[in-house]
Short mmCIF file of C-alpha atoms in Angstrom, two decimals:
data_model
loop_
_atom_site.label_atom_id
_atom_site.label_comp_id
_atom_site.label_asym_id
_atom_site.label_seq_id
_atom_site.Cartn_x
_atom_site.Cartn_y
_atom_site.Cartn_z
CA UNK A 16 -94.50 85.57 -78.16
CA UNK A 17 -92.63 82.25 -78.85
CA UNK A 18 -94.55 79.25 -77.48
CA UNK A 19 -92.73 75.84 -77.39
CA UNK A 20 -94.35 72.46 -76.91
CA UNK A 21 -92.74 69.11 -76.60
CA UNK A 22 -94.65 65.78 -77.04
CA UNK A 23 -94.56 63.28 -75.48
CA UNK A 24 -94.21 64.47 -71.92
CA UNK A 25 -92.76 61.21 -70.85
CA UNK A 26 -91.39 58.24 -72.83
CA UNK A 27 -90.20 54.88 -71.45
CA UNK A 28 -88.29 52.67 -74.03
CA UNK A 29 -86.27 49.46 -73.77
CA UNK A 30 -82.61 49.72 -73.97
CA UNK A 31 -81.27 49.58 -77.54
CA UNK A 32 -84.10 51.21 -79.19
CA UNK A 33 -84.04 54.12 -81.62
CA UNK A 34 -86.37 56.98 -80.49
CA UNK A 35 -87.48 60.55 -81.40
CA UNK A 36 -88.47 63.49 -79.29
CA UNK A 37 -90.55 66.23 -80.82
CA UNK A 38 -90.68 69.82 -80.45
CA UNK A 39 -92.77 72.64 -81.96
CA UNK A 40 -92.58 76.17 -81.95
CA UNK A 41 -95.11 79.03 -82.83
CA UNK A 42 -92.90 81.59 -84.15
CA UNK A 43 -90.89 80.37 -87.10
CA UNK A 44 -88.51 83.36 -87.27
CA UNK A 45 -86.06 81.77 -85.10
CA UNK A 46 -82.17 82.30 -85.16
CA UNK A 47 -81.12 79.00 -83.85
CA UNK A 48 -82.47 76.03 -81.74
CA UNK A 49 -80.83 74.30 -78.81
CA UNK A 50 -81.55 70.96 -77.43
CA UNK A 51 -80.58 70.11 -73.91
CA UNK A 52 -80.76 67.41 -71.15
CA UNK A 53 -81.40 67.96 -67.58
CA UNK A 54 -80.84 65.32 -64.89
CA UNK A 55 -82.82 65.66 -61.83
CA UNK A 56 -81.97 68.72 -59.66
CA UNK A 57 -79.21 69.45 -61.92
CA UNK A 58 -78.21 72.01 -64.65
CA UNK A 59 -78.80 72.05 -68.34
CA UNK A 60 -76.28 70.26 -70.50
CA UNK A 61 -76.13 71.41 -74.09
CA UNK A 62 -76.55 68.50 -76.59
CA UNK A 63 -76.83 70.16 -80.08
CA UNK A 64 -77.31 73.62 -81.48
CA UNK A 65 -78.78 73.87 -85.09
CA UNK A 66 -78.76 77.05 -86.94
CA UNK A 67 -81.91 78.31 -88.70
CA UNK A 68 -80.01 77.82 -91.90
CA UNK A 69 -79.38 74.20 -91.40
CA UNK A 70 -81.60 71.24 -91.71
CA UNK A 71 -79.76 68.65 -89.47
CA UNK A 72 -77.14 68.70 -86.80
CA UNK A 73 -75.37 65.51 -85.60
CA UNK A 74 -73.43 64.66 -82.49
CA UNK A 75 -72.53 61.02 -81.73
CA UNK A 76 -75.69 59.16 -81.25
CA UNK A 77 -77.85 62.27 -81.44
CA UNK A 78 -79.34 63.91 -84.48
CA UNK A 79 -81.37 67.05 -84.55
CA UNK A 80 -83.31 68.07 -87.49
CA UNK A 81 -85.15 71.47 -88.06
CA UNK A 82 -88.18 72.48 -90.17
CA UNK A 83 -88.34 76.09 -89.58
CA UNK A 84 -91.33 76.66 -91.81
CA UNK A 85 -93.47 74.16 -90.16
CA UNK A 86 -92.11 75.26 -86.64
CA UNK A 87 -90.77 71.69 -85.72
CA UNK A 88 -87.66 70.10 -84.52
CA UNK A 89 -86.99 66.32 -83.65
CA UNK A 90 -83.97 64.80 -81.71
CA UNK A 91 -83.33 61.32 -82.89
CA UNK A 92 -81.42 59.06 -80.37
CA UNK A 93 -79.84 56.02 -81.65
CA UNK A 94 -79.30 52.80 -79.87
CA UNK A 95 -80.61 54.13 -76.52
CA UNK A 96 -78.70 53.57 -73.32
CA UNK A 97 -79.91 53.81 -69.56
CA UNK A 98 -77.55 56.74 -69.11
CA UNK A 99 -79.74 58.48 -71.56
CA UNK A 100 -82.35 58.65 -69.20
CA UNK A 101 -83.19 62.40 -68.37
CA UNK A 102 -85.47 65.22 -69.42
CA UNK A 103 -84.69 66.76 -72.90
CA UNK A 104 -85.59 70.25 -73.61
CA UNK A 105 -85.71 72.25 -76.71
CA UNK A 106 -85.08 75.97 -76.84
CA UNK A 107 -85.28 78.20 -79.79
CA UNK A 108 -83.96 81.76 -79.79
CA UNK A 109 -85.59 84.34 -82.14
CA UNK A 110 -83.99 87.05 -84.37
CA UNK A 111 -83.31 90.30 -82.57
CA UNK A 112 -82.74 88.81 -79.11
CA UNK A 113 -80.48 86.24 -77.58
CA UNK A 114 -82.98 84.64 -75.00
CA UNK A 115 -83.88 80.82 -75.24
CA UNK A 116 -87.52 80.11 -74.89
CA UNK A 117 -87.97 76.52 -73.34
CA UNK A 118 -90.49 73.84 -73.58
CA UNK A 119 -91.69 71.67 -70.66
CA UNK A 120 -89.44 68.85 -71.85
CA UNK A 121 -89.74 65.41 -72.37
CA UNK A 122 -88.74 62.83 -69.53
CA UNK A 123 -87.21 59.92 -71.05
CA UNK A 124 -86.64 56.69 -69.22
CA UNK A 125 -84.50 53.86 -70.89
CA UNK A 126 -85.28 50.45 -69.31
CA UNK A 127 -82.42 48.06 -68.94
CA UNK B 3 -63.23 71.65 -70.55
CA UNK B 4 -64.29 75.22 -69.40
CA UNK B 5 -67.40 75.22 -67.61
CA UNK B 6 -69.85 77.94 -65.87
CA UNK B 7 -69.80 77.74 -62.17
CA UNK B 8 -72.24 79.30 -59.72
CA UNK B 9 -72.23 79.56 -55.68
CA UNK B 10 -73.91 78.89 -53.47
CA UNK B 11 -75.52 75.58 -54.81
CA UNK B 12 -78.36 76.16 -52.16
CA UNK B 13 -79.25 79.31 -50.52
CA UNK B 14 -82.21 79.47 -47.81
CA UNK B 15 -83.35 83.09 -46.93
CA UNK B 16 -86.10 84.88 -45.05
CA UNK B 17 -88.87 86.70 -46.97
CA UNK B 18 -87.77 90.42 -47.50
CA UNK B 19 -84.26 89.81 -47.16
CA UNK B 20 -81.70 90.45 -49.95
CA UNK B 21 -79.77 87.73 -51.62
CA UNK B 22 -76.86 87.74 -54.10
CA UNK B 23 -76.37 84.91 -56.51
CA UNK B 24 -72.79 84.37 -58.10
CA UNK B 25 -71.85 83.01 -61.31
CA UNK B 26 -68.31 82.86 -63.00
CA UNK B 27 -69.13 82.51 -66.89
CA UNK B 28 -66.56 80.71 -69.33
CA UNK B 29 -63.63 83.24 -69.52
CA UNK B 30 -63.59 84.20 -73.22
CA UNK B 31 -67.48 84.59 -73.44
CA UNK B 32 -69.27 87.94 -73.97
CA UNK B 33 -72.87 87.30 -73.24
CA UNK B 34 -74.26 86.47 -69.76
CA UNK B 35 -77.73 85.17 -68.87
CA UNK B 36 -79.82 84.37 -65.94
CA UNK B 37 -82.79 82.07 -66.08
CA UNK B 38 -84.96 80.50 -63.41
CA UNK B 39 -87.03 77.16 -63.12
CA UNK B 40 -89.53 77.04 -60.65
CA UNK B 41 -90.17 73.46 -59.32
CA UNK B 42 -91.97 71.56 -61.97
CA UNK B 43 -92.04 74.38 -64.50
CA UNK B 44 -90.31 75.55 -67.61
CA UNK B 45 -87.08 77.25 -67.45
CA UNK B 46 -87.57 81.06 -67.91
CA UNK B 47 -85.59 83.69 -69.19
CA UNK B 48 -84.71 86.62 -66.83
CA UNK B 49 -82.11 88.88 -68.38
CA UNK B 50 -79.16 88.99 -70.72
CA UNK B 51 -76.05 91.17 -70.26
CA UNK B 52 -73.28 92.36 -72.64
CA UNK B 53 -70.77 94.94 -72.77
CA UNK B 54 -71.57 95.70 -69.25
CA UNK B 55 -75.18 96.43 -69.77
CA UNK B 56 -78.67 94.78 -69.78
CA UNK B 57 -79.45 93.96 -73.41
CA UNK B 58 -82.86 92.24 -72.84
CA UNK B 59 -85.08 91.48 -69.77
CA UNK B 60 -88.21 89.70 -69.27
CA UNK B 61 -91.57 91.02 -67.53
CA UNK B 62 -90.31 88.80 -64.50
CA UNK B 63 -87.23 90.85 -64.02
CA UNK B 64 -88.70 93.84 -62.19
CA UNK B 65 -87.20 96.56 -59.93
CA UNK B 66 -86.40 93.82 -57.34
CA UNK B 67 -83.89 92.42 -59.39
CA UNK B 68 -80.31 93.70 -60.69
CA UNK B 69 -77.38 92.21 -62.35
CA UNK B 70 -73.75 93.35 -62.18
CA UNK B 71 -70.32 92.19 -63.39
CA UNK B 72 -68.26 93.77 -60.70
CA UNK B 73 -65.11 92.43 -62.08
CA UNK B 74 -63.57 90.67 -64.86
CA UNK B 75 -64.65 87.16 -63.85
CA UNK B 76 -68.03 87.30 -61.86
CA UNK B 77 -71.52 88.02 -62.79
CA UNK B 78 -74.17 88.42 -59.99
CA UNK B 79 -78.10 88.45 -59.74
CA UNK B 80 -79.30 90.53 -56.57
CA UNK B 81 -82.80 89.98 -55.51
CA UNK B 82 -83.41 93.16 -53.09
CA UNK B 83 -86.38 92.02 -51.12
CA UNK B 84 -87.26 88.44 -51.68
CA UNK B 85 -90.74 86.90 -51.86
CA UNK B 86 -91.90 83.33 -51.39
CA UNK B 87 -92.47 83.12 -55.09
CA UNK B 88 -88.68 83.73 -55.82
CA UNK B 89 -88.08 80.20 -54.61
CA UNK B 90 -86.59 78.51 -57.68
CA UNK B 91 -83.55 77.10 -59.24
CA UNK B 92 -81.63 79.96 -60.84
CA UNK B 93 -79.23 79.21 -63.70
CA UNK B 94 -76.61 81.41 -65.21
CA UNK B 95 -75.32 80.91 -68.83
CA UNK B 96 -72.77 82.42 -70.77
CA UNK B 97 -71.98 82.44 -74.80
CA UNK B 98 -69.36 83.50 -76.93
CA UNK B 99 -71.44 85.20 -79.77
CA UNK B 100 -68.18 86.44 -81.60
CA UNK B 101 -68.24 86.42 -85.36
CA UNK B 102 -67.91 83.15 -86.98
CA UNK B 103 -68.52 81.13 -83.66
CA UNK B 104 -71.73 79.50 -82.59
CA UNK B 105 -74.08 80.78 -80.22
CA UNK B 106 -74.43 78.02 -77.74
CA UNK B 107 -75.44 78.98 -74.34
CA UNK B 108 -73.69 76.96 -71.79
CA UNK B 109 -75.35 76.74 -68.30
CA UNK B 110 -74.09 76.40 -64.77
CA UNK B 111 -75.25 73.89 -62.38
CA UNK B 112 -77.61 76.27 -60.87
CA UNK B 113 -78.33 77.77 -57.27
CA UNK B 114 -81.56 76.45 -55.52
CA UNK B 115 -82.96 79.60 -53.75
CA UNK B 116 -85.54 78.75 -51.02
CA UNK B 117 -87.45 81.71 -49.24
CA UNK B 118 -89.06 80.83 -46.07
#
């Protein structure tokens, strides 16, 4: 059974700093991994999808990396802004099914 | 940009009542999902649906739950006899999963279900 852990649970950084969010998963037989952001009381916004054959995926100031063999993914946010404040969730899917398994997330606060 | 929509945004019901949560997936998507998130907890997979049948379901998705695609646009989740522990945010998602496309799952804004 896939288990997903995200560390740290909460992170506060000053505006403008670069930061890294971590995600680890126990079953490396993944098909892909998605990163989402969730604002309080809202839905999930897909940020990036990284296929199991990829090592990196970039979208604007976001860069996701994947090391399948070690069961890790990171989300790098460059030049953070107050609007980046949200909870960030990672969710791998495994071969043979489509379901996403979510971590508990990292609650990010960018201090103006 | 196309998006997944859900209605209602908030549903309050009495324990034992039936509820139907509605979703309109993105129009050219083929796979549909329901997830739920109990307050303060992880998002949990409930069920996936493809080609008019359930393709996978979790242990949470027991006989009290059912899904249906009644027409070409709606996707519904029915809870037959609600329990207090069914109180959660329910998210619908859809993905294209066609050959050559990515498998990104796009989520709706959610329906907050409160069972009293």
